[in-house]
Amino acid sequence: MTLEEVRLMYHDGVIKKKARSEIKKDFVELFGYSTDQQFTMMMAVGSSEIPTPKELNWLMETVQRYHNHYTEHQLTFHS
């Protein structure tokens, strides 16, 4: 998965707003940022901000996990 794919998955509307806030909060705390502005810039589609390899691995795993969670629940709910 590429950074651009992570960004698109994060913004595609599957992950609910509250969950996106959780991801942002966890990222900021885990990686020691003083504000969430760095995360916001990094996750903007087409942004030139690039996370470190450790940050990118965390983002890929976390965004995928949240996306899968909401996709599974949407399928279950609508079946």
mmCIF file of C-alpha atoms in Angstrom:
data_model
loop_
_atom_site.group_PDB
_atom_site.id
_atom_site.type_symbol
_atom_site.label_atom_id
_atom_site.label_comp_id
_atom_site.label_asym_id
_atom_site.label_seq_id
_atom_site.Cartn_x
_atom_site.Cartn_y
_atom_site.Cartn_z
ATOM 1 C CA MET A 1 0.000 0.000 0.000
ATOM 2 C CA THR A 2 1.292 3.453 -0.871
ATOM 3 C CA LEU A 3 0.975 6.652 1.126
ATOM 4 C CA GLU A 4 -1.448 7.993 -1.490
ATOM 5 C CA GLU A 5 -3.638 4.891 -1.079
ATOM 6 C CA VAL A 6 -3.638 5.376 2.704
ATOM 7 C CA ARG A 7 -4.681 9.008 2.229
ATOM 8 C CA LEU A 8 -7.505 8.070 -0.150
ATOM 9 C CA MET A 9 -8.736 5.320 2.185
ATOM 10 C CA TYR A 10 -8.660 7.732 5.128
ATOM 11 C CA HIS A 11 -10.768 10.288 3.233
ATOM 12 C CA ASP A 12 -13.165 8.024 1.278
ATOM 13 C CA GLY A 13 -15.986 8.339 3.817
ATOM 14 C CA VAL A 14 -15.953 4.757 5.103
ATOM 15 C CA ILE A 15 -14.109 5.644 8.328
ATOM 16 C CA LYS A 16 -16.456 7.754 10.440
ATOM 17 C CA LYS A 17 -15.488 11.233 11.638
ATOM 18 C CA LYS A 18 -15.081 10.184 15.281
ATOM 19 C CA ALA A 19 -12.810 7.309 14.258
ATOM 20 C CA ARG A 20 -10.681 9.614 12.084
ATOM 21 C CA SER A 21 -10.315 11.854 15.144
ATOM 22 C CA GLU A 22 -9.139 8.819 17.154
ATOM 23 C CA ILE A 23 -6.528 7.996 14.512
ATOM 24 C CA LYS A 24 -5.289 11.601 14.478
ATOM 25 C CA LYS A 25 -5.145 11.797 18.288
ATOM 26 C CA ASP A 26 -3.307 8.471 18.593
ATOM 27 C CA PHE A 27 -0.812 9.457 15.889
ATOM 28 C CA VAL A 28 -0.033 12.811 17.506
ATOM 29 C CA GLU A 29 0.447 11.214 20.938
ATOM 30 C CA LEU A 30 2.438 8.199 19.722
ATOM 31 C CA PHE A 31 4.868 10.185 17.601
ATOM 32 C CA GLY A 32 5.234 13.161 19.957
ATOM 33 C CA TYR A 33 3.781 16.012 17.906
ATOM 34 C CA SER A 34 2.673 19.093 19.831
ATOM 35 C CA THR A 35 -0.316 19.761 17.536
ATOM 36 C CA ASP A 36 -2.319 17.762 15.009
ATOM 37 C CA GLN A 37 -1.388 20.120 12.151
ATOM 38 C CA GLN A 38 1.479 17.865 11.007
ATOM 39 C CA PHE A 39 -0.906 14.902 10.759
ATOM 40 C CA THR A 40 -3.471 16.966 8.857
ATOM 41 C CA MET A 41 -0.854 18.120 6.350
ATOM 42 C CA MET A 42 0.568 14.607 5.996
ATOM 43 C CA MET A 43 -2.825 13.051 5.314
ATOM 44 C CA ALA A 44 -4.011 15.660 2.804
ATOM 45 C CA VAL A 45 -4.508 14.073 -0.622
ATOM 46 C CA GLY A 46 -1.628 15.113 -2.857
ATOM 47 C CA SER A 47 0.399 16.560 0.016
ATOM 48 C CA SER A 48 4.181 16.756 -0.260
ATOM 49 C CA GLU A 49 4.490 15.963 3.486
ATOM 50 C CA ILE A 50 5.883 12.453 3.874
ATOM 51 C CA PRO A 51 5.824 10.448 7.110
ATOM 52 C CA THR A 52 8.841 8.609 8.438
ATOM 53 C CA PRO A 53 8.963 4.875 7.645
ATOM 54 C CA LYS A 54 7.792 4.070 11.189
ATOM 55 C CA GLU A 55 4.918 6.567 10.908
ATOM 56 C CA LEU A 56 3.962 5.226 7.486
ATOM 57 C CA ASN A 57 3.825 1.627 8.741
ATOM 58 C CA TRP A 58 1.629 2.704 11.652
ATOM 59 C CA LEU A 59 -0.664 4.696 9.340
ATOM 60 C CA MET A 60 -1.001 1.817 6.870
ATOM 61 C CA GLU A 61 -1.879 -0.688 9.601
ATOM 62 C CA THR A 62 -4.200 1.639 11.514
ATOM 63 C CA VAL A 63 -6.115 3.136 8.596
ATOM 64 C CA GLN A 64 -6.543 -0.337 7.052
ATOM 65 C CA ARG A 65 -7.807 -1.746 10.373
ATOM 66 C CA TYR A 66 -10.349 1.054 10.843
ATOM 67 C CA HIS A 67 -11.419 0.878 7.188
ATOM 68 C CA ASN A 68 -11.948 -2.897 7.450
ATOM 69 C CA HIS A 69 -13.892 -2.464 10.689
ATOM 70 C CA TYR A 70 -16.335 0.013 9.171
ATOM 71 C CA THR A 71 -16.601 -1.884 5.882
ATOM 72 C CA GLU A 72 -17.472 -5.114 7.722
ATOM 73 C CA HIS A 73 -20.080 -3.368 9.868
ATOM 74 C CA GLN A 74 -21.663 -1.678 6.857
ATOM 75 C CA LEU A 75 -21.969 -5.034 5.091
ATOM 76 C CA THR A 76 -23.420 -6.695 8.184
ATOM 77 C CA PHE A 77 -25.848 -3.861 8.827
ATOM 78 C CA HIS A 78 -27.102 -3.697 5.234
ATOM 79 C CA SER A 79 -27.403 -7.481 4.695
#
